[in-house]
CSV table of C-alpha atoms in Angstrom, one decimal:
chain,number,residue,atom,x,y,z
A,1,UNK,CA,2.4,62.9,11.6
A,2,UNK,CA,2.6,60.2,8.3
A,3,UNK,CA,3.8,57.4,7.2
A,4,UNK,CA,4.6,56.2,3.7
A,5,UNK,CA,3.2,53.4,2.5
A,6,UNK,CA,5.3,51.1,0.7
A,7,UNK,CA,3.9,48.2,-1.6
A,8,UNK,CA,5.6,44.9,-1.0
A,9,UNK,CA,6.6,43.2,-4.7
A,10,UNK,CA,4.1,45.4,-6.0
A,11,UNK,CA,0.8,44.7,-4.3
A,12,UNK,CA,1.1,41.4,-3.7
A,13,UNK,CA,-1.8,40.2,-1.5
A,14,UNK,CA,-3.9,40.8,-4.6
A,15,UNK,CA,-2.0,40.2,-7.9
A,16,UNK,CA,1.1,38.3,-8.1
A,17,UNK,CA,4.5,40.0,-6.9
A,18,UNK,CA,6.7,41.5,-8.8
A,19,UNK,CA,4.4,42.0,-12.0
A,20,UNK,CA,3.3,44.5,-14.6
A,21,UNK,CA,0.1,44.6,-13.4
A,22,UNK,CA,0.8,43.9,-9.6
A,23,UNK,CA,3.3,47.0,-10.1
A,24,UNK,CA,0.4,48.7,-11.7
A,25,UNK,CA,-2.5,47.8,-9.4
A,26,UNK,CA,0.0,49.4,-6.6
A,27,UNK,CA,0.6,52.9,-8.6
A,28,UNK,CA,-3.6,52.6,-9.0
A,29,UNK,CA,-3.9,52.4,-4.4
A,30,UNK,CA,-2.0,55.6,-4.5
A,31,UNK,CA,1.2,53.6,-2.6
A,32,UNK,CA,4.0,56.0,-2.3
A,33,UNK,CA,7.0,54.0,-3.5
A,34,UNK,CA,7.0,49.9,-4.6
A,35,UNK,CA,9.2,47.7,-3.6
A,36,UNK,CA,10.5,45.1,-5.9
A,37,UNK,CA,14.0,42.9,-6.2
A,38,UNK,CA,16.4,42.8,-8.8
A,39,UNK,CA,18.8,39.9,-10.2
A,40,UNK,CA,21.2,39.3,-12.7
A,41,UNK,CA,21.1,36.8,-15.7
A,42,UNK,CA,23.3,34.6,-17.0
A,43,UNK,CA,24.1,36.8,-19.6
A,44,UNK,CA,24.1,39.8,-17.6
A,45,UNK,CA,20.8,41.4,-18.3
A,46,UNK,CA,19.1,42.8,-15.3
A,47,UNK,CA,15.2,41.5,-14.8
A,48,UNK,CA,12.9,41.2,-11.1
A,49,UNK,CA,12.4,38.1,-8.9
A,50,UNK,CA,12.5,37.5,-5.4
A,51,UNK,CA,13.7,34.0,-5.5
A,52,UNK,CA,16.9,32.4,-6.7
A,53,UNK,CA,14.3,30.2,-9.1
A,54,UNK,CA,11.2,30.5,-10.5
A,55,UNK,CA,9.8,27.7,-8.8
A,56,UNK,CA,7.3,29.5,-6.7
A,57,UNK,CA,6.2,31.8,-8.5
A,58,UNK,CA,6.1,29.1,-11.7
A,59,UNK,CA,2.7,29.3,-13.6
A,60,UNK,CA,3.4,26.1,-15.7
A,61,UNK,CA,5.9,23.5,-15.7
A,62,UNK,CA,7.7,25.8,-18.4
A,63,UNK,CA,9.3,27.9,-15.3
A,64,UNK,CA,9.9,24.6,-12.9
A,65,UNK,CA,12.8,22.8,-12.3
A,66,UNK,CA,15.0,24.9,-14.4
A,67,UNK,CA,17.5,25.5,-11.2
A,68,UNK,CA,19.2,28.9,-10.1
A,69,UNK,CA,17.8,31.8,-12.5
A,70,UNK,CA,21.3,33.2,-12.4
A,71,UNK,CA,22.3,30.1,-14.6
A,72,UNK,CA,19.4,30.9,-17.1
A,73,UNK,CA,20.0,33.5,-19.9
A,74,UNK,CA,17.4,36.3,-20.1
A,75,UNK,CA,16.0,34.6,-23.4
A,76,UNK,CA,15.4,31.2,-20.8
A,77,UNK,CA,14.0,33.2,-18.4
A,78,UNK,CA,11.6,35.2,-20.8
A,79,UNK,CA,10.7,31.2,-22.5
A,80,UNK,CA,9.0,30.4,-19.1
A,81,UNK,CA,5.2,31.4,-17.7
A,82,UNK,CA,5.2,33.0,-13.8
A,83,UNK,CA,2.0,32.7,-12.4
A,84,UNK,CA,1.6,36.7,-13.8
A,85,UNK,CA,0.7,34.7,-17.0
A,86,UNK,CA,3.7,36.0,-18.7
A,87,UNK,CA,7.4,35.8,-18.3
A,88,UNK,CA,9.7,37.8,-15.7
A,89,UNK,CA,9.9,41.6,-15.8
A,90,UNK,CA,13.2,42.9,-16.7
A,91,UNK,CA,14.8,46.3,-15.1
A,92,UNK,CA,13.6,48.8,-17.7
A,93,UNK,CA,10.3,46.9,-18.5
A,94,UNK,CA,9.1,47.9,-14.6
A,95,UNK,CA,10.5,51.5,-15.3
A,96,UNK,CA,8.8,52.0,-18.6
A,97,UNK,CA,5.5,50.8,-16.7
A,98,UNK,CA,5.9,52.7,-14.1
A,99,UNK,CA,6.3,56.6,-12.2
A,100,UNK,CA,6.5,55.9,-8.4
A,101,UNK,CA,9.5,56.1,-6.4
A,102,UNK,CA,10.9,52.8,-6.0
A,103,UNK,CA,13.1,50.6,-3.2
A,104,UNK,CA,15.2,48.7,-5.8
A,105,UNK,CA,16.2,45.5,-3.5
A,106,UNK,CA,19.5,44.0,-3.7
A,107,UNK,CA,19.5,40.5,-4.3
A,108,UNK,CA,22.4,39.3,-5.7
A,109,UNK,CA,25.5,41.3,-5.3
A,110,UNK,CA,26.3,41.0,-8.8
A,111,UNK,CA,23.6,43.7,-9.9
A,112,UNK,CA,25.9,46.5,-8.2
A,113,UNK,CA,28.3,47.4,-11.3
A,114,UNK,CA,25.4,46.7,-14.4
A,115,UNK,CA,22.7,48.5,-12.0
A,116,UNK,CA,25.2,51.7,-12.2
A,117,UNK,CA,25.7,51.5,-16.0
A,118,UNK,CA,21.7,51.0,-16.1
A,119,UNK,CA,21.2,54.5,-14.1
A,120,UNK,CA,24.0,56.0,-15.8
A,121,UNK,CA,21.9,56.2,-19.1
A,122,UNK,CA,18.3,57.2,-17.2
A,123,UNK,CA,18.8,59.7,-14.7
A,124,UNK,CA,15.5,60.4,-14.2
A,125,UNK,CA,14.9,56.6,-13.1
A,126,UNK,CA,17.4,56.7,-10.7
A,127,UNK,CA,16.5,60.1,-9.2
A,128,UNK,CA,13.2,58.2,-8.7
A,129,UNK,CA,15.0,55.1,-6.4
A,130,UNK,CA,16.9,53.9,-3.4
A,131,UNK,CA,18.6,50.8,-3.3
A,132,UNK,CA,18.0,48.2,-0.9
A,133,UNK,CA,19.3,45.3,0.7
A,134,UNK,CA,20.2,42.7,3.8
A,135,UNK,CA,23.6,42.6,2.3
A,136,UNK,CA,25.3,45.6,4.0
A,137,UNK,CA,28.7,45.2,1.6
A,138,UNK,CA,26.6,45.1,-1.3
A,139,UNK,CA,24.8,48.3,-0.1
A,140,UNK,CA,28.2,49.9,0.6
A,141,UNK,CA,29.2,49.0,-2.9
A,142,UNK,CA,26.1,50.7,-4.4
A,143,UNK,CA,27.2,53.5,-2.2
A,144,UNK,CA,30.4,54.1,-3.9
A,145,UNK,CA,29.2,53.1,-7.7
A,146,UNK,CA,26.2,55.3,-7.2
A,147,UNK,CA,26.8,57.8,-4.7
A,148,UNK,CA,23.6,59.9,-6.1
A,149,UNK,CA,21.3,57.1,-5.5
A,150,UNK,CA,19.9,56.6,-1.9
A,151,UNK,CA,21.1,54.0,0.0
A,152,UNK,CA,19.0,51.4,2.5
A,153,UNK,CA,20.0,48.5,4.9
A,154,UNK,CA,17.6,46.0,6.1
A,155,UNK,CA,17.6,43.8,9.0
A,156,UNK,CA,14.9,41.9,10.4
A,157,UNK,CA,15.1,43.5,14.0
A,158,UNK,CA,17.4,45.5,15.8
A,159,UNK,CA,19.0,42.8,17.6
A,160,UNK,CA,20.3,41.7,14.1
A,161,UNK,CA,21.7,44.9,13.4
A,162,UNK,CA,23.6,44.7,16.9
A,163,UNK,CA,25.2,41.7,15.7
A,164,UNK,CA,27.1,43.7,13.3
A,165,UNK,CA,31.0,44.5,14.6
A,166,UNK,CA,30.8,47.5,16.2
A,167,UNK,CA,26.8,47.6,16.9
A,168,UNK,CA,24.1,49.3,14.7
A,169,UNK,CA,25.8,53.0,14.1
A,170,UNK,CA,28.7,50.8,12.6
A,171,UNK,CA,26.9,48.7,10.2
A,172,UNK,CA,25.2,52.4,8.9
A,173,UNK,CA,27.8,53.6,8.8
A,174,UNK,CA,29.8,50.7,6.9
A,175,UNK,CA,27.5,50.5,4.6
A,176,UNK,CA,26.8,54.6,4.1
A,177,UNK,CA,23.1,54.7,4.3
A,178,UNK,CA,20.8,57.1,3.7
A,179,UNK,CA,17.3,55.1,5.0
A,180,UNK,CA,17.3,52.5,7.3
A,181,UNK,CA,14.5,49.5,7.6
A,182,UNK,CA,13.8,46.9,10.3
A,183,UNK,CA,11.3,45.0,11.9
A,184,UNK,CA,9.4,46.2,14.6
A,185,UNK,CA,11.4,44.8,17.3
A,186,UNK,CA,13.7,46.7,19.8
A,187,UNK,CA,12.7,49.9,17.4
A,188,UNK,CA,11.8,52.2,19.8
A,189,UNK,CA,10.3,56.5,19.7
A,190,UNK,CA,14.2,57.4,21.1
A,191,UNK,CA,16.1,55.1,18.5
A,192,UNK,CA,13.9,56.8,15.5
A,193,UNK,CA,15.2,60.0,16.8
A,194,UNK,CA,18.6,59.5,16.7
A,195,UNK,CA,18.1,57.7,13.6
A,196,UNK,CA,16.5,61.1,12.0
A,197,UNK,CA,19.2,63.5,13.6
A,198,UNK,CA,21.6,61.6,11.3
A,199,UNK,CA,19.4,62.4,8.9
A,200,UNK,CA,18.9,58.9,8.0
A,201,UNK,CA,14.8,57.8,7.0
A,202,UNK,CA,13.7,55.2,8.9
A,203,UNK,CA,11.1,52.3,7.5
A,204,UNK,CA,9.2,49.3,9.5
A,205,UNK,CA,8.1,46.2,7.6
A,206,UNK,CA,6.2,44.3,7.2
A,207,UNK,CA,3.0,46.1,8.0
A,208,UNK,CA,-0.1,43.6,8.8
A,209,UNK,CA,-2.4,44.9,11.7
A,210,UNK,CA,-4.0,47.7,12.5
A,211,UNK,CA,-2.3,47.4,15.6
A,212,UNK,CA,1.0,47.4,13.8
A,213,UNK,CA,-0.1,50.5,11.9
A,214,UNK,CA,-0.7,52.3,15.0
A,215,UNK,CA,2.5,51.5,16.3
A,216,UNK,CA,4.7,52.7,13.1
A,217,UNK,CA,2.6,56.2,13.6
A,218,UNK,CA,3.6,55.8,17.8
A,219,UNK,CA,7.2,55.1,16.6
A,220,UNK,CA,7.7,58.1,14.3
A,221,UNK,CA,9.1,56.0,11.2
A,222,UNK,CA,9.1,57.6,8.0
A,223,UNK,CA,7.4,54.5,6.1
A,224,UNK,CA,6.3,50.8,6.2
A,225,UNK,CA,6.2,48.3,3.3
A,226,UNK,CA,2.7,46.0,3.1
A,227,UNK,CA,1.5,43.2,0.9
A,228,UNK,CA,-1.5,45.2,0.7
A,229,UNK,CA,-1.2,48.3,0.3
A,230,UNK,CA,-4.7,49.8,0.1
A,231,UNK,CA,-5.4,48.0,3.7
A,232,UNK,CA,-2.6,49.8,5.0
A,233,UNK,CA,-4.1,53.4,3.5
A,234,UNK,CA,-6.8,52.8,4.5
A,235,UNK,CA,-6.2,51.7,8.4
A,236,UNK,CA,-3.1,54.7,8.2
A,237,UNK,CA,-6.0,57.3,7.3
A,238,UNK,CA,-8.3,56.3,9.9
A,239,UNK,CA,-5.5,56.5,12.9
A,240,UNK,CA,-4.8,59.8,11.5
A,241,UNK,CA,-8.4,60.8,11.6
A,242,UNK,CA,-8.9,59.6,14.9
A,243,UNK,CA,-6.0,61.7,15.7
A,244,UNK,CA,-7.6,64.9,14.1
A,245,UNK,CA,-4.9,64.8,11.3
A,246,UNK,CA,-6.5,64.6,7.7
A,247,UNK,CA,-5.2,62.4,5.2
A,248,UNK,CA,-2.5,63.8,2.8
């Protein structure tokens, strides 16, 4: 009986996503892997944002307005202030900073071919990640670039995943996974299990309650990603102690 805790951009709820220091702050809670998302500039140089802009995350009016950061070259993007008080990170910035395992999310399909010449130099790096994303094409594509990297498909529940042409086992297997992540709905104790005797890790996000803790424990998942992940230790250790299991 575990579960992994994930941090969510970092550790979110406290310091702003995707980071140095929110990357840092996560590593300092103990979290067992981060979770961050990666994007390609204009002139192909690999750097971390959630958004296709910088708008929300801006920290002046150097970052707003400036339209898709794909568009921006990684000099524009490093000219403007997030609201980390400093510009965005790039790929090998957050691995420099960093030694936790990391879920490496997909956000732009482009990523795929640079992201394997990346690894291809820094083995050790990507021995240390999976690679994420909602995109289950792009996920197959990391498959066959980096077939020594772990692999991880997202929906938001289960019902999503049924949408895909041939049901859930077809969109794993179409995009050759080796973890798979949902929401909590229609994931059930029975699913997990078949899910596991595929050998394929199974994650829940995003984890806010107690309540929700309990149930990623009831269901049997291998991990959940939080905003904050300390909350989530803490309120996973306590079900475990209530449970007569001691804390790892």
């Amino acid at each position: 009986m575990g579960l992994l805790i994930v941090g969510h951009r970092g550790a979110m709820a406290h310091l702003p996503e995707n980071s140095l220091a929110s990357y840092a702050l996560a590593e300092d809670i103990g979290v067992d892997e981060i979770e961050l998302d990666v994007r390609l500039s204009k002139d192909q140089q690999l750097f971390l944002l959630h958004d296709a802009t910088l708008d929300r995350t801006a920290g002046d009016d150097s970052a707003r307005g400036l339209g898709p950061a794909a568009a921006l070259t990684l000099a524009q993007l490093q000219g403007a202030t997030l609201d980390s008080g400093r510009a965005v990170v790039t790929l090998a910035e957050m691995y420099d900073a960093t030694h936790t395992f990391i879920q490496l999310e997909i956000k732009d399909p482009a990523v795929v071919p640079h992201l394997a010449r990346f690894f291809e130099g820094r083995p050790e790096d990507a021995a240390r990640t999976v690679l994420t994303g909602f995109d289950a094409d792009a996920v197959r594509h990391a498959a066959e670039a980096m077939p020594h990297i772990g692999r991880q498909v997202i929906v938001t529940e289960i019902a999503k995943a049924q949408e895909f042409d041939g049901g859930l086992w077809a969109l794993l297997d179409h995009a050759k996974v080796t973890r798979f992540a949902s929401g909590f709905a229609g994931l059930t104790p029975e699913l997990v299990e078949q899910l596991h005797a595929r050998d394929i890790e199974v994650h829940v996000w995003p984890l806010r309650t107690m309540e929700q803790t309990r149930e990623a424990l009831r269901l049997g998942v291998d991990g959940a990603t939080s905003d904050d992940p300390a909350q989530a230790i803490a309120w996973r250790d306590q079900i475990l102690a209530e449970n007569g299991v001691a804390a790892r």
